[in-house]
Amino acid sequence: MFVILYKDRVELTKCLRVANKKLSRIYLKGKENLNFNYLLIRFLNLFNIYFQKLFHAKNCI
């Protein structure tokens, strides 16, 4: 378990908002696009990298 500092929570909220928009767009594209799964996986990988950067070298408890 780790504690998220207030500043990080604000960043996290922003990140999640952006993620929601991107996911909606990817989903809409996916309805007419057979590469939907590929796009989704690619996006989730990018999201994962963002989180690693966000919490890198932070003091976690």
N, CA, C and O of each residue as an XYZ file, in Angstrom:
244
protein
N       0.831     -1.213      0.000
C       0.000      0.000      0.000
C       0.853      1.245      0.000
O       1.939      1.263      0.579
N       0.364      2.289     -0.649
C       1.114      3.539     -0.623
C       0.156      4.714     -0.483
O      -1.023      4.635     -0.829
N       0.698      5.788      0.027
C      -0.101      6.992      0.230
C       0.128      7.917     -0.964
O       1.269      8.157     -1.361
N      -0.949      8.429     -1.528
C      -0.816      9.366     -2.638
C      -0.885     10.784     -2.079
O      -1.876     11.168     -1.457
N       0.170     11.550     -2.305
C       0.198     12.928     -1.833
C      -0.836     13.759     -2.593
O      -1.234     13.409     -3.704
N      -1.267     14.869     -1.977
C      -2.309     15.699     -2.593
C      -1.935     16.109     -4.013
O      -2.744     16.001     -4.935
N      -0.704     16.580     -4.179
C      -0.233     17.038     -5.489
C      -0.364     15.917     -6.529
O      -0.768     16.151     -7.668
N      -0.019     14.710     -6.115
C      -0.108     13.553     -7.011
C      -1.552     13.198     -7.326
O      -1.880     12.767     -8.432
N      -2.408     13.392     -6.325
C      -3.832     13.106     -6.558
C      -4.384     14.027     -7.636
O      -5.175     13.604     -8.479
N      -3.959     15.295     -7.605
C      -4.411     16.254     -8.620
C      -3.921     15.796     -9.989
O      -4.685     15.788    -10.954
N      -2.649     15.415    -10.073
C      -2.075     14.916    -11.324
C      -2.842     13.685    -11.807
O      -3.166     13.555    -12.987
N      -3.118     12.803    -10.877
C      -3.789     11.548    -11.181
C      -5.182     11.818    -11.750
O      -5.602     11.187    -12.720
N      -5.893     12.767    -11.130
C      -7.237     13.115    -11.590
C      -7.177     13.645    -13.010
O      -7.986     13.264    -13.856
N      -6.209     14.532    -13.276
C      -6.041     15.082    -14.628
C      -5.779     13.950    -15.604
O      -6.374     13.881    -16.679
N      -4.881     13.069    -15.209
C      -4.488     11.947    -16.050
C      -5.695     11.077    -16.366
O      -5.877     10.665    -17.512
N      -6.513     10.796    -15.372
C      -7.686      9.943    -15.567
C      -8.712     10.607    -16.474
O      -9.381      9.940    -17.263
N      -8.834     11.941    -16.354
C      -9.760     12.665    -17.220
C      -9.336     12.548    -18.676
O     -10.151     12.280    -19.559
N      -8.035     12.755    -18.911
C      -7.484     12.632    -20.263
C      -7.685     11.205    -20.758
O      -8.075     10.986    -21.905
N      -7.417     10.239    -19.885
C      -7.551      8.828    -20.240
C      -8.980      8.522    -20.666
O      -9.198      7.808    -21.645
N      -9.956      9.061    -19.933
C     -11.358      8.833    -20.270
C     -11.689      9.343    -21.656
O     -12.355      8.665    -22.438
N     -11.213     10.560    -21.957
C     -11.471     11.144    -23.279
C     -10.869     10.282    -24.362
O     -11.509      9.991    -25.373
N      -9.600      9.866    -24.138
C      -8.911      9.058    -25.135
C      -9.608      7.712    -25.314
O      -9.787      7.240    -26.437
N      -9.994      7.107    -24.214
C     -10.675      5.810    -24.292
C     -11.991      5.935    -25.054
O     -12.326      5.064    -25.857
N     -12.742      7.013    -24.809
C     -14.008      7.217    -25.518
C     -13.742      7.315    -27.010
O     -14.438      6.700    -27.819
N     -12.723      8.098    -27.369
C     -12.391      8.267    -28.782
C     -11.977      6.950    -29.405
O     -12.402      6.605    -30.507
N     -11.135      6.214    -28.680
C     -10.658      4.927    -29.194
C     -11.845      3.971    -29.349
O     -11.924      3.219    -30.321
N     -12.761      4.010    -28.386
C     -13.924      3.127    -28.435
C     -14.796      3.449    -29.649
O     -15.248      2.547    -30.353
N     -15.028      4.744    -29.887
C     -15.849      5.148    -31.030
C     -15.200      4.738    -32.340
O     -15.867      4.261    -33.258
N     -13.879      4.930    -32.415
C     -13.152      4.502    -33.605
C     -13.264      2.992    -33.752
O     -13.444      2.472    -34.853
N     -13.154      2.298    -32.628
C     -13.154      0.844    -32.614
C     -14.431      0.232    -33.166
O     -14.422     -0.865    -33.724
N     -15.531      0.960    -32.999
C     -16.807      0.443    -33.493
C     -16.772      0.209    -34.992
O     -17.396     -0.716    -35.512
N     -16.020      1.079    -35.684
C     -15.952      0.888    -37.131
C     -14.562      0.396    -37.553
O     -14.264      0.278    -38.741
N     -13.726      0.114    -36.560
C     -12.337     -0.240    -36.850
C     -11.988     -1.598    -36.241
O     -12.178     -1.818    -35.045
N     -11.485     -2.491    -37.064
C     -11.144     -3.828    -36.569
C      -9.910     -3.826    -35.665
O      -9.641     -4.803    -34.966
N      -9.161     -2.717    -35.687
C      -7.954     -2.626    -34.855
C      -8.244     -2.138    -33.438
O      -7.331     -1.724    -32.724
N      -9.505     -2.186    -33.032
C      -9.890     -1.682    -31.713
C      -9.038     -2.260    -30.583
O      -8.519     -1.517    -29.751
N      -8.895     -3.581    -30.556
C      -8.118     -4.214    -29.482
C      -6.680     -3.744    -29.488
O      -6.094     -3.497    -28.434
N      -6.112     -3.621    -30.674
C      -4.731     -3.152    -30.803
C      -4.592     -1.743    -30.228
O      -3.658     -1.469    -29.475
N      -5.515     -0.855    -30.582
C      -5.469      0.521    -30.087
C      -5.612      0.564    -28.572
O      -4.914      1.314    -27.888
N      -6.526     -0.251    -28.061
C      -6.777     -0.272    -26.626
C      -5.533     -0.729    -25.866
O      -5.139     -0.119    -24.872
N      -4.924     -1.809    -26.346
C      -3.721     -2.335    -25.691
C      -2.591     -1.300    -25.748
O      -1.875     -1.087    -24.769
N      -2.450     -0.664    -26.912
C      -1.408      0.344    -27.089
C      -1.622      1.506    -26.117
O      -0.679      1.988    -25.489
N      -2.865      1.943    -26.004
C      -3.183      3.044    -25.099
C      -2.895      2.662    -23.648
O      -2.314      3.451    -22.903
N      -3.297      1.462    -23.246
C      -3.088      1.034    -21.866
C      -1.601      0.945    -21.539
O      -1.192      1.231    -20.414
N      -0.792      0.549    -22.520
C       0.662      0.517    -22.316
C       1.199      1.918    -22.064
O       2.023      2.116    -21.171
N       0.738      2.892    -22.844
C       1.171      4.282    -22.673
C       0.746      4.801    -21.300
O       1.504      5.497    -20.624
N      -0.465      4.455    -20.906
C      -1.016      4.866    -19.620
C      -0.147      4.310    -18.489
O       0.152      5.008    -17.520
N       0.251      3.050    -18.627
C       1.089      2.386    -17.644
C       2.442      3.098    -17.503
O       2.939      3.295    -16.394
N       3.024      3.478    -18.641
C       4.306      4.195    -18.641
C       4.142      5.530    -17.922
O       5.014      5.935    -17.153
N       3.008      6.223    -18.174
C       2.742      7.507    -17.529
C       2.725      7.343    -16.006
O       3.317      8.148    -15.286
N       2.048      6.301    -15.518
C       1.965      6.068    -14.081
C       3.332      5.779    -13.478
O       3.647      6.243    -12.382
N       4.143      5.009    -14.200
C       5.480      4.709    -13.705
C       6.280      5.995    -13.553
O       7.010      6.166    -12.577
N       6.144      6.895    -14.517
C       6.852      8.181    -14.446
C       6.314      9.029    -13.311
O       7.071      9.672    -12.584
N       4.978      9.022    -13.166
C       4.324      9.841    -12.146
C       4.789      9.460    -10.747
O       5.029     10.328     -9.908
N       4.913      8.168    -10.502
C       5.255      7.722     -9.155
C       6.726      7.364     -8.990
O       7.147      6.908     -7.927
N       7.494      7.573    -10.035
C       8.923      7.248     -9.972
C       9.628      8.121     -8.937
O       9.443      9.338     -8.907
N      10.418      7.500     -8.111
C      11.241      8.203     -7.122
C      10.426      9.021     -6.118
O      10.922     10.009     -5.577
N       9.198      8.622     -5.872
C       8.388      9.289     -4.843
C       8.484      8.437     -3.579
O       8.716      7.229     -3.641
N       8.303      9.083     -2.447
C       8.312      8.317     -1.206
C       6.964      7.648     -1.009
O       5.951      8.316     -0.803
N       6.961      6.350     -1.074
C       5.715      5.607     -0.880
C       5.775      4.826      0.421
O       6.828      4.325      0.818
N       4.630      4.732      1.073
C       4.581      3.980      2.336
C       3.762      2.721      2.107
O       3.581      1.926      3.030
